[in-house]
mmCIF file of C-alpha atoms in Angstrom:
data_model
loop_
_atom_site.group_PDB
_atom_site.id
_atom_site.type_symbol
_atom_site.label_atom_id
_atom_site.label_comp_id
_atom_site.label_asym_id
_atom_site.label_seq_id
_atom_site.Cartn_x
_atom_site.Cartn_y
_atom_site.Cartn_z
ATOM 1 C CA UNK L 1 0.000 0.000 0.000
ATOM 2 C CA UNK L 2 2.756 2.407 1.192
ATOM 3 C CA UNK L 3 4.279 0.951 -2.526
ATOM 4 C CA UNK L 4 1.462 1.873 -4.371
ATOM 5 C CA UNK L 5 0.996 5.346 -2.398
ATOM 6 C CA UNK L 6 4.432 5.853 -3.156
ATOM 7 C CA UNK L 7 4.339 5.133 -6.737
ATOM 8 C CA UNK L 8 1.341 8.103 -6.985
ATOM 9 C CA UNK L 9 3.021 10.469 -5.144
ATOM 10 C CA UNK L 10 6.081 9.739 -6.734
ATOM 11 C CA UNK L 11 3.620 10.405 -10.097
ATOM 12 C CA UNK L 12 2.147 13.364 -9.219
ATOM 13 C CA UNK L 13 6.194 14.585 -8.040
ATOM 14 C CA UNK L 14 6.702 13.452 -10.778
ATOM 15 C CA UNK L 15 4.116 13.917 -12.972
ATOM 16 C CA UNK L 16 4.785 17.365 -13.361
ATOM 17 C CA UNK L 17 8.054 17.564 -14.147
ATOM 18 C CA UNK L 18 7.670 14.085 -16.688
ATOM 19 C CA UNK L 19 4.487 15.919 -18.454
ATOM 20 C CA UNK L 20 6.732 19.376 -18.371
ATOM 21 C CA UNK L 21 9.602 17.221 -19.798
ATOM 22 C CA UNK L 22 6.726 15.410 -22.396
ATOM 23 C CA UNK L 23 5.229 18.314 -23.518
ATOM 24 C CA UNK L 24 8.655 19.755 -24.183
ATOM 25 C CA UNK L 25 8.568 18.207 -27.347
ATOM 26 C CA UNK L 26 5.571 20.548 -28.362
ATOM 27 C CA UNK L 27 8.321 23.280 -29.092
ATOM 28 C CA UNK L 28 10.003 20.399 -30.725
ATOM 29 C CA UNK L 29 7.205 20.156 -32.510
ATOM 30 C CA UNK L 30 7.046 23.579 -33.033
ATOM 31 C CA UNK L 31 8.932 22.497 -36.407
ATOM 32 C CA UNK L 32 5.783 24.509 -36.993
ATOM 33 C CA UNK L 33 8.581 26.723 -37.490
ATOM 34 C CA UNK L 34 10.290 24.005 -39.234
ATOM 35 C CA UNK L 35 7.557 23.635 -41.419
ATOM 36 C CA UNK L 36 8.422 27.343 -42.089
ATOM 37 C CA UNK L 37 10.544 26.064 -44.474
ATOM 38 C CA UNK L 38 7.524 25.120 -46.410
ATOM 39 C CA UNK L 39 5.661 28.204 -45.312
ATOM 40 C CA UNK L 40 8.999 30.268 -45.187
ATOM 41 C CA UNK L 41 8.976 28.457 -48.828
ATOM 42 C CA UNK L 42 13.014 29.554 -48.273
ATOM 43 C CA UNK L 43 12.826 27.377 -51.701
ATOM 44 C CA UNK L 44 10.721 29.886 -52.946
ATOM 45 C CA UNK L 45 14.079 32.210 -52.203
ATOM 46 C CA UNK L 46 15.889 29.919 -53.599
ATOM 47 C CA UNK L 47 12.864 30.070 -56.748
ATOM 48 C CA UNK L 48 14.176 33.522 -56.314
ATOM 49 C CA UNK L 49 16.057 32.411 -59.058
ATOM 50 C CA UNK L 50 12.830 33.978 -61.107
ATOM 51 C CA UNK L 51 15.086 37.357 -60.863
ATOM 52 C CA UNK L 52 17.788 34.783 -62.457
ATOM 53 C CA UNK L 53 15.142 34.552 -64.926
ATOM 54 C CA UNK L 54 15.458 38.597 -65.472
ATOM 55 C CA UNK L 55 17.092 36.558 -68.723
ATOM 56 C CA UNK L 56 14.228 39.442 -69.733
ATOM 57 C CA UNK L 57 16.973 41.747 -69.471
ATOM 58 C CA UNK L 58 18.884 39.216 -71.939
ATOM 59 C CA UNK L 59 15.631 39.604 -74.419
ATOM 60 C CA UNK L 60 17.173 43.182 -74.317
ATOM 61 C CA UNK L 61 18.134 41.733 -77.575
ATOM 62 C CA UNK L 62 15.098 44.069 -78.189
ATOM 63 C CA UNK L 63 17.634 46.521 -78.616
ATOM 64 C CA UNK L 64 19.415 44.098 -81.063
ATOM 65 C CA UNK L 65 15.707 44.229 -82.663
ATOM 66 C CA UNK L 66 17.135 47.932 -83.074
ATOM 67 C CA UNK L 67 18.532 46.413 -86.194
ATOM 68 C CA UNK L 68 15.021 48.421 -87.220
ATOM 69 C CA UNK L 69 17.733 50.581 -88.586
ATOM 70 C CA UNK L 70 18.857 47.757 -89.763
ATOM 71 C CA UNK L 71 16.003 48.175 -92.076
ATOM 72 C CA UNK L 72 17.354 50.677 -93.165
ATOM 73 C CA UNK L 73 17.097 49.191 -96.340
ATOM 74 C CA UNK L 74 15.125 52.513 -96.536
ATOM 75 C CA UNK L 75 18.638 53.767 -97.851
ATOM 76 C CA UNK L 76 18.489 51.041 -100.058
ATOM 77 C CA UNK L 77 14.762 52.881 -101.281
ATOM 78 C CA UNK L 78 17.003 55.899 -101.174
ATOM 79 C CA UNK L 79 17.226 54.545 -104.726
ATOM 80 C CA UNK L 80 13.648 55.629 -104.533
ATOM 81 C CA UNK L 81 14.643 58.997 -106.046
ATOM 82 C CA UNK L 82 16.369 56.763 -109.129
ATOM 83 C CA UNK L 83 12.780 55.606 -110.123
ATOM 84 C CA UNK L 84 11.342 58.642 -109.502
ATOM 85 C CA UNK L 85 13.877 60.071 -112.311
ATOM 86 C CA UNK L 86 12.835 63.771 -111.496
ATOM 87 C CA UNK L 87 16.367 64.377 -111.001
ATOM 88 C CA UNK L 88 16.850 64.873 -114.642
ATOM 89 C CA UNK L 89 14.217 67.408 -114.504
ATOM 90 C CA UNK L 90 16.263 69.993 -112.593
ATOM 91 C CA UNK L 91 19.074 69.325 -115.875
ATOM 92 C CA UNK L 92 16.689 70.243 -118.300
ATOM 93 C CA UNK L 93 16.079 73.488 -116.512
ATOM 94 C CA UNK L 94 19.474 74.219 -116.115
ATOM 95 C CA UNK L 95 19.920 73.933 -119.515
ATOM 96 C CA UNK L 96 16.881 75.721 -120.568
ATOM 97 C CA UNK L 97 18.150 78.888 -118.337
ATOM 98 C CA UNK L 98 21.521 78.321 -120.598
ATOM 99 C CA UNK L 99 19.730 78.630 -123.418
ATOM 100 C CA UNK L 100 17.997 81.646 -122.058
ATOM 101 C CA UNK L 101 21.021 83.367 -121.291
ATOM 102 C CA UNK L 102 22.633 82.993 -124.882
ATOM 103 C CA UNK L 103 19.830 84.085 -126.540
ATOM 104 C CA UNK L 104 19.404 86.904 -124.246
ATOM 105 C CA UNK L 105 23.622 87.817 -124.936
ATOM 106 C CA UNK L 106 23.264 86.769 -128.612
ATOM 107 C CA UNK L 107 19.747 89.663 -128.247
ATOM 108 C CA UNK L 108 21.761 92.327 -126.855
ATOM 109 C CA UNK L 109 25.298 91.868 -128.861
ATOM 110 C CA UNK L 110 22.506 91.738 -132.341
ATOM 111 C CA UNK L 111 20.813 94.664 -131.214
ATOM 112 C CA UNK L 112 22.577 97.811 -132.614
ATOM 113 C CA UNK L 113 22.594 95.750 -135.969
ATOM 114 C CA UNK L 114 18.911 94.526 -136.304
ATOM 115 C CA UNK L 115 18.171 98.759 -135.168
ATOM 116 C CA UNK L 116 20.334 99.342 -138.159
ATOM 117 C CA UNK L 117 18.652 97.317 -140.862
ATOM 118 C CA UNK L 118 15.121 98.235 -139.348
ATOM 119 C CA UNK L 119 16.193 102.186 -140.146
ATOM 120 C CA UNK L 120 18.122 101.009 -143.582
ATOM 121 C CA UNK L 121 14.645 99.423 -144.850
ATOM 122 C CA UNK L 122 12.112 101.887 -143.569
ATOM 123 C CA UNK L 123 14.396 105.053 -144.360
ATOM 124 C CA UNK L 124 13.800 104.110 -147.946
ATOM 125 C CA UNK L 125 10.130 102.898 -147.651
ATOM 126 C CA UNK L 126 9.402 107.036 -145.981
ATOM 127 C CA UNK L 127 11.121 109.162 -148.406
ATOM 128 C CA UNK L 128 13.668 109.733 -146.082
ATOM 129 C CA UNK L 129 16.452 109.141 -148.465
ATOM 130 C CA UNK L 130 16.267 108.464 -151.896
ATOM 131 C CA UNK L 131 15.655 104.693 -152.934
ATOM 132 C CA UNK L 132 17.841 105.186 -155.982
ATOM 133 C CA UNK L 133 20.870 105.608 -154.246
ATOM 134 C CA UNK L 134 19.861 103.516 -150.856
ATOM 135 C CA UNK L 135 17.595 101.108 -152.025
ATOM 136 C CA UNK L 136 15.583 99.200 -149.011
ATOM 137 C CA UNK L 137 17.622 95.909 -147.254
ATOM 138 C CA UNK L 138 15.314 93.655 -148.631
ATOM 139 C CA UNK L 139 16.355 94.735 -152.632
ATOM 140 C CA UNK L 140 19.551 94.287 -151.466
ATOM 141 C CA UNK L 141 19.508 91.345 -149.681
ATOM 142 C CA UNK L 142 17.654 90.027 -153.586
ATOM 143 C CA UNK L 143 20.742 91.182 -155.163
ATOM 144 C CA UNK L 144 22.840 89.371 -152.592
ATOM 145 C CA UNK L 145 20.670 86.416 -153.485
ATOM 146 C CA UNK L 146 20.507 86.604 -157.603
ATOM 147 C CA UNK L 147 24.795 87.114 -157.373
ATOM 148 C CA UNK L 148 25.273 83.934 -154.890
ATOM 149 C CA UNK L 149 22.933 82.253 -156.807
ATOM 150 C CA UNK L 150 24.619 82.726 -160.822
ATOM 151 C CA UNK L 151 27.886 82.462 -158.747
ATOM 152 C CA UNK L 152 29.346 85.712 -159.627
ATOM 153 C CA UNK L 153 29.486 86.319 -155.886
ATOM 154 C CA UNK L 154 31.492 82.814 -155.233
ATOM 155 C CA UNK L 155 34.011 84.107 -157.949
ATOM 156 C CA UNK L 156 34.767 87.203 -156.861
ATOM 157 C CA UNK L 157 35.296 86.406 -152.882
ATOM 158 C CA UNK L 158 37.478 83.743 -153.786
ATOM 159 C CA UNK L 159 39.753 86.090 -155.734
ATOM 160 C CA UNK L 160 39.561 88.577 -152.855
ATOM 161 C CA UNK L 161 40.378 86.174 -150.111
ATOM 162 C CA UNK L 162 43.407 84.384 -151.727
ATOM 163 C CA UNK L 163 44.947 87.935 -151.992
ATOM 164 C CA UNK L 164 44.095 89.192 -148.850
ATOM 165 C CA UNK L 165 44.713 86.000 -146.736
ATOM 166 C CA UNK L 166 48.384 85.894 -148.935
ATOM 167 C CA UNK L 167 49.522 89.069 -148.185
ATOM 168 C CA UNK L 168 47.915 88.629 -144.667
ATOM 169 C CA UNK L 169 50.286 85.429 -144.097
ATOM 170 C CA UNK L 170 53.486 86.668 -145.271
ATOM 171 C CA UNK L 171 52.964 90.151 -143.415
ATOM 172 C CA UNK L 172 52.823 87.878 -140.168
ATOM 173 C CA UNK L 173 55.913 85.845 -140.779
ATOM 174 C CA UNK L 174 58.039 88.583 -141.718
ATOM 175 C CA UNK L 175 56.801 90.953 -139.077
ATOM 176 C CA UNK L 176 56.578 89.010 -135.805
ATOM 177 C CA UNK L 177 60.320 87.609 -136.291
ATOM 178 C CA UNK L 178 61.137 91.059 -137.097
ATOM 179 C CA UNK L 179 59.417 92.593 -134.303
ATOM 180 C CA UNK L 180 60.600 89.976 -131.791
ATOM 181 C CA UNK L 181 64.688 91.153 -133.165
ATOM 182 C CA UNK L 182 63.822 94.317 -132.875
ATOM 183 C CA UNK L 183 61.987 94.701 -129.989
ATOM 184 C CA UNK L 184 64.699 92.578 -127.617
ATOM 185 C CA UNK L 185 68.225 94.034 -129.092
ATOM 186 C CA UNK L 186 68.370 97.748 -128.206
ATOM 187 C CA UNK L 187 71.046 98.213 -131.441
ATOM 188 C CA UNK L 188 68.978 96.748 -133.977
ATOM 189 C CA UNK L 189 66.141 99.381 -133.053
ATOM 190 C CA UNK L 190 68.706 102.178 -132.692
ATOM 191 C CA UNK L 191 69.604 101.252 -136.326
ATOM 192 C CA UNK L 192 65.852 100.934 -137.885
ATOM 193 C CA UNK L 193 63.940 103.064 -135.681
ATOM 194 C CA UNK L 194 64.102 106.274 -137.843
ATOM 195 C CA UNK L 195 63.429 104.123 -141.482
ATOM 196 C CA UNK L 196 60.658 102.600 -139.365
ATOM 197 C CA UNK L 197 59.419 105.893 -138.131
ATOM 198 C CA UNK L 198 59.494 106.890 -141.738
ATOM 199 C CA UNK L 199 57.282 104.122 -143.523
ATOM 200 C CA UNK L 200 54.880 103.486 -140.733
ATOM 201 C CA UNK L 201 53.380 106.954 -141.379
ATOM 202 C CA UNK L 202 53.335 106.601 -145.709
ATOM 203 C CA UNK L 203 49.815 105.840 -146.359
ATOM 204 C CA UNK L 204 49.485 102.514 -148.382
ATOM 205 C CA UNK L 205 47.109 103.469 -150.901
ATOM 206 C CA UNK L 206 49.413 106.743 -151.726
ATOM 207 C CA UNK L 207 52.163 104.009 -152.380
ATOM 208 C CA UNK L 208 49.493 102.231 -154.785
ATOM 209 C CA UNK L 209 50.626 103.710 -157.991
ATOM 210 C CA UNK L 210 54.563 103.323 -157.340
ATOM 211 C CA UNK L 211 53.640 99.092 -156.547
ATOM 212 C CA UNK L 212 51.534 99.352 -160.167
ATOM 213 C CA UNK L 213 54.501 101.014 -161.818
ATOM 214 C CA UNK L 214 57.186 98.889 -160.468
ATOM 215 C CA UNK L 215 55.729 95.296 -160.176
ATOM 216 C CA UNK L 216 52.772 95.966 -163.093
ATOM 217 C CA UNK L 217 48.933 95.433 -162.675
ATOM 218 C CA UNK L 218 48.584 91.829 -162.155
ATOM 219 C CA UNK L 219 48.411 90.140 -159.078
ATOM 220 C CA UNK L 220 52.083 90.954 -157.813
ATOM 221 C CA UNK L 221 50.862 94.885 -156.783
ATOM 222 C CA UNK L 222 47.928 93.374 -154.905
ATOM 223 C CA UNK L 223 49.520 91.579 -152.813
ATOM 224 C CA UNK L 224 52.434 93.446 -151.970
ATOM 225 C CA UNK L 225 50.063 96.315 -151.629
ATOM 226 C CA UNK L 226 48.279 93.939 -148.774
ATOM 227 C CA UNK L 227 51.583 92.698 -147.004
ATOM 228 C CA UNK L 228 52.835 96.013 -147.006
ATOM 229 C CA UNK L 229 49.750 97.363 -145.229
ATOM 230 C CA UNK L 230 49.989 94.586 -142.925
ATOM 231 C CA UNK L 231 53.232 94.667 -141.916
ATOM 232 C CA UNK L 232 53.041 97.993 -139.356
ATOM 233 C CA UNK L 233 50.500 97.380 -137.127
ATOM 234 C CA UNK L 234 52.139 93.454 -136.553
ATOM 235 C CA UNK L 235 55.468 95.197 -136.509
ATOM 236 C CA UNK L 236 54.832 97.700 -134.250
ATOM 237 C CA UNK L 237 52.652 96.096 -131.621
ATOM 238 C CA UNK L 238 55.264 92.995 -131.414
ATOM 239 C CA UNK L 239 58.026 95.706 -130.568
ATOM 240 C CA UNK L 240 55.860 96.861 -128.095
ATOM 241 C CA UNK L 241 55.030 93.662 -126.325
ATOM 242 C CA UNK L 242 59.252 92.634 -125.873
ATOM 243 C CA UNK L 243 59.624 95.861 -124.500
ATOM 244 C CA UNK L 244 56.750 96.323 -122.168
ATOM 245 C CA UNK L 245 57.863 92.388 -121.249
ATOM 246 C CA UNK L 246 57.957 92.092 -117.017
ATOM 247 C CA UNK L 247 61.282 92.732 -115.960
ATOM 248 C CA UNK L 248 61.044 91.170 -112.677
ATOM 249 C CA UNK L 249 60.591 87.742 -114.807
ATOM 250 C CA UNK L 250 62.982 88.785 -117.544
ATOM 251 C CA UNK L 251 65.797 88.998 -114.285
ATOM 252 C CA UNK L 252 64.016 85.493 -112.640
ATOM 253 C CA UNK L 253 64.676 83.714 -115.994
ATOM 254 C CA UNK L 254 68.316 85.311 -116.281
ATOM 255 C CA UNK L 255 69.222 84.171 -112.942
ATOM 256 C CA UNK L 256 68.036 80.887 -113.593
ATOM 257 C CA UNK L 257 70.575 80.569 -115.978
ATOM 258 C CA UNK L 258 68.024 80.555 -119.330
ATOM 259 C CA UNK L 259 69.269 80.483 -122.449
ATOM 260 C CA UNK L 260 67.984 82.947 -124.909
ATOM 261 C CA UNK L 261 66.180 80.830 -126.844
ATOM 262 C CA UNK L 262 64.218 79.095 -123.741
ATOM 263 C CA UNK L 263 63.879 82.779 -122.860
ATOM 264 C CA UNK L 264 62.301 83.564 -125.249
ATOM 265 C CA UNK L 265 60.075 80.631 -125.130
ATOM 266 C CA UNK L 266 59.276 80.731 -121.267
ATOM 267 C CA UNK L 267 59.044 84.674 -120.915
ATOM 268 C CA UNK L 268 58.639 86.938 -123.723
ATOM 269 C CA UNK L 269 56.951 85.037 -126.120
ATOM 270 C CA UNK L 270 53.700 83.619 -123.598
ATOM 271 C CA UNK L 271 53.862 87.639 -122.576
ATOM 272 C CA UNK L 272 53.571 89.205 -125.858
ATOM 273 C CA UNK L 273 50.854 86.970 -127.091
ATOM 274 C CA UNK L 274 47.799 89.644 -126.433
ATOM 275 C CA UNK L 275 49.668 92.536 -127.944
ATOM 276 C CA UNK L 276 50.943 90.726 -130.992
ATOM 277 C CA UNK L 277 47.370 89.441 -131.347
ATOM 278 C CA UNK L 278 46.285 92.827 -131.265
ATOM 279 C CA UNK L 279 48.059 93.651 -134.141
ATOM 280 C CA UNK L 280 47.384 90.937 -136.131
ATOM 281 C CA UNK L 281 43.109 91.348 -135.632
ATOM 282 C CA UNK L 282 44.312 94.863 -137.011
ATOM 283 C CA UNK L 283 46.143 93.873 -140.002
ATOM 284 C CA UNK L 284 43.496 91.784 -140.925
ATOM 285 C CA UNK L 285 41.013 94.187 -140.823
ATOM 286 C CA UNK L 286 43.631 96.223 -142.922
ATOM 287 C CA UNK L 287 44.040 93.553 -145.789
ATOM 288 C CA UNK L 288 40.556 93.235 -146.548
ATOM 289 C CA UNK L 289 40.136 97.150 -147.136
ATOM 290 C CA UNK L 290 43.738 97.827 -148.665
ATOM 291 C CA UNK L 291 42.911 95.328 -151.070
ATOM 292 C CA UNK L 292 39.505 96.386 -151.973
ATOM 293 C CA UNK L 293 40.716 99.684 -153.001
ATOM 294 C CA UNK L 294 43.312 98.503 -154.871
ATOM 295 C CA UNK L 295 41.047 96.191 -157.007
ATOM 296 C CA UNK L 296 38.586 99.403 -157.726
ATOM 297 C CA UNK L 297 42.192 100.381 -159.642
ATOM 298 C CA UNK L 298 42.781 97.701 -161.744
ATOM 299 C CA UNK L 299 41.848 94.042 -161.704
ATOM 300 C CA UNK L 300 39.012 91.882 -163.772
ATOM 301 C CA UNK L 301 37.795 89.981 -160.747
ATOM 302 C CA UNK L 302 37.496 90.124 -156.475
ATOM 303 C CA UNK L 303 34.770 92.437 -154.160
ATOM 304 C CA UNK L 304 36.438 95.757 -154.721
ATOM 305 C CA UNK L 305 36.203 95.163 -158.872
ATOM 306 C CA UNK L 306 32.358 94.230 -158.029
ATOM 307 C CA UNK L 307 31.697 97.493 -156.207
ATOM 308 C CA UNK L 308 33.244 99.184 -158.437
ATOM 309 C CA UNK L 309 31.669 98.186 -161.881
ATOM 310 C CA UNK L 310 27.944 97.910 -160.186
ATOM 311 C CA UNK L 311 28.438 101.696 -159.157
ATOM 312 C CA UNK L 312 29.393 102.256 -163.645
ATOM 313 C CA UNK L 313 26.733 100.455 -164.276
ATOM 314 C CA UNK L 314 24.244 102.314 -161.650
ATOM 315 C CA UNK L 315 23.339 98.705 -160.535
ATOM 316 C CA UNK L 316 23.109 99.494 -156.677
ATOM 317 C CA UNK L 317 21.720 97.081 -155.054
ATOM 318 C CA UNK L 318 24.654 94.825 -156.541
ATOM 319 C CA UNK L 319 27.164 97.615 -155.266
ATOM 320 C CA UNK L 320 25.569 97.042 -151.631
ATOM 321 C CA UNK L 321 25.845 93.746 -151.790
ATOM 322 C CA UNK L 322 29.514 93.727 -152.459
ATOM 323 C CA UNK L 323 29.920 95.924 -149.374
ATOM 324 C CA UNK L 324 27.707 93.420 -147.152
ATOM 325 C CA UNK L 325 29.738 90.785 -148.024
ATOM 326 C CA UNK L 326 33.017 92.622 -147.796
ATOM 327 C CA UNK L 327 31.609 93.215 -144.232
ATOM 328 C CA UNK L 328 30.973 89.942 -143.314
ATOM 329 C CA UNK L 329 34.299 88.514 -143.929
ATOM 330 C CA UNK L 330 35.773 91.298 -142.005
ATOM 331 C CA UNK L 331 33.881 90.482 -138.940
ATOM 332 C CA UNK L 332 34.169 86.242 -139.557
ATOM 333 C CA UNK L 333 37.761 86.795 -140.012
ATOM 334 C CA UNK L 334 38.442 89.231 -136.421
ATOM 335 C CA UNK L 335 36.778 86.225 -134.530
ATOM 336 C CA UNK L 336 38.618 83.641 -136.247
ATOM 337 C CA UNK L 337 41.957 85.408 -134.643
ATOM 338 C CA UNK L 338 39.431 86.241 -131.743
ATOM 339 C CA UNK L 339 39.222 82.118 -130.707
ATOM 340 C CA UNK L 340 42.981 81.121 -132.083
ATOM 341 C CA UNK L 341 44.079 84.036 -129.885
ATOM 342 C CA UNK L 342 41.875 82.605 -126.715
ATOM 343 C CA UNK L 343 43.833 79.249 -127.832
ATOM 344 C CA UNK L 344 47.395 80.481 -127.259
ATOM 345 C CA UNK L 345 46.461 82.303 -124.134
ATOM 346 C CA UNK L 346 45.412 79.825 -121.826
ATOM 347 C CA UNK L 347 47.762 80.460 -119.291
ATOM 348 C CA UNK L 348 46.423 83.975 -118.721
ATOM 349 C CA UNK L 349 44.478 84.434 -115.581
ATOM 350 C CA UNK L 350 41.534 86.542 -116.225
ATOM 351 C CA UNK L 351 40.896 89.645 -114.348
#
């Protein structure tokens, strides 16, 4: 009995402390808390990978989608503007405003010459001036017509220009080499300068009769008549140009040790081009009107015999037409030398 009463008390002593140190395990169950890993779901921190997953960031290959300018195969429709093939419309323009502006020079140079044949046909057509004497442009421009047509015009320019372009040519290549000599040694102008002096003021057409007298009335006179009036103005004007030459380079090519002849190929020569040209537009202009007076004196064919024999035979409008086309050479023939001298001075800077 005492065992048994024992054995209770001894429970409830110990009963206590054994259900204190059973129910101790309840915090160990309190894995609760351990089953906070599941509710904790630290996995789901370790799922917290899904930020690993922030591969979005890697889809920034949306910027690599930028290869939108990529597509810029745009620029390749940049050949767009080829199809579209206005840009040969601004060209045309361009060219038309060309156009516009040669016609409006060509307008303005022709002016002063369409005024004159308006006034040379109406003058007429009024009573201004007598018709017999100054018959109207258009009854000249007939006559013109009826000679170039029976070819009594053909004929007599040919025999014109072969002695005025003969005597032309050998007044240049006597009197540019002559010119040139003269010009560049001081003693050889010392020498001629007075005979020059002397001739250059004789009047060619008073020396007409002594060239018929001495070389007779053929074809000899003309022409010497023609180089002789050429000669001066070539002459003169080339003596000019060596000794208006720049003597700073005439020094520069001396101390370079030139020799004459490359100086005169380097220096004086390129520098007397436009004043040598200038006298050969003049003695061209000369050989055409020398000449015509001296075939009014005595030859059977050329423009100045045509004037001549239409004024005996009171056929005007044939006379006018002489002079027209005596005109017209002159002025084809000054721009001829015009573009050959644009030619040979190339290396001229324009002002």
């Amino acid at each position: 009995m005492s065992t048994g009463t024992d054995t209770k008390s001894t429970a409830a002593e110990a009963g206590p402390e054994s259900g204190a140190h059973t129910r101790a395990p309840a915090p160990v169950r309190e894995p609760a808390p351990a089953r906070e890993p599941a509710a904790a779901g630290e996995p789901a921190a370790v799922r917290e990978p899904a930020p690993v997953r922030e591969p979005a960031p890697v889809r920034e290959p949306a910027p690599v989608r930028e290869p939108a300018p990529v597509r810029e195969p745009a620029l390749v429709r940049d050949p767009a503007p080829a199809p579209s093939a206005p840009a040969p419309a601004p060209a045309a323009p361009a060219a038309l405003r060309a156009v516009a502006r040669w016609l409006r020079a060509a307008a303005l140079r022709s002016a002063a010459i369409v005024a004159l044949l308006a006034l040379w046909e109406a003058a007429p057509r009024l009573g201004l001036v007598d018709p017999t004497f100054l018959p109207p442009v258009s009854e000249v421009a007939a006559a013109w017509w009826e000679l170039a047509g029976n070819g009594q015009l053909a004929e007599h320019t040919q025999a014109s220009l072969v002695r005025s372009f003969g005597g032309f040519g050998i007044a240049v290549v006597v009197a540019v080499p002559l010119g040139l000599l003269i010009g560049w040694y001081r003693p050889v102008a010392v020498l001629l300068g007075p005979l020059l002096e002397v001739f250059r003021n004789t009047a060619a057409l008073a020396l007409l009769p002594v060239f018929v007298l001495l070389l007779g009335i053929g074809e000899t006179s003309k022409v010497s008549i023609v180089v002789y009036a050429c000669v001066w103005p070539i002459l003169l004007n080339t003596i000019s140009a060596v000794g208006n030459a720049d003597p700073t380079l005439v020094r520069l090519a001396r101390s370079m040790d030139l020799s004459t002849p490359r100086l005169f190929q380097k220096v004086i020569l390129p520098a007397s081009v436009p004043a040598v040209f200038t006298g050969i537009r003049l003695a061209g202009a000369v050989s055409i009107l020398v000449l015509v007076a001296a075939e009014m004196i005595g030859a059977k064919a050329g423009l100045g015999y045509l004037i001549n024999a239409s004024q005996f035979n009171f056929a005007i409008p044939e006379m006018y037409a002489g002079i027209v086309t005596i005109s017209a050479i002159g002025v084809a023939f000054n721009q001829l030398l015009v573009t050959v001298e644009r030619r040979l001075s190339l290396w001229r800077v324009p002002a």
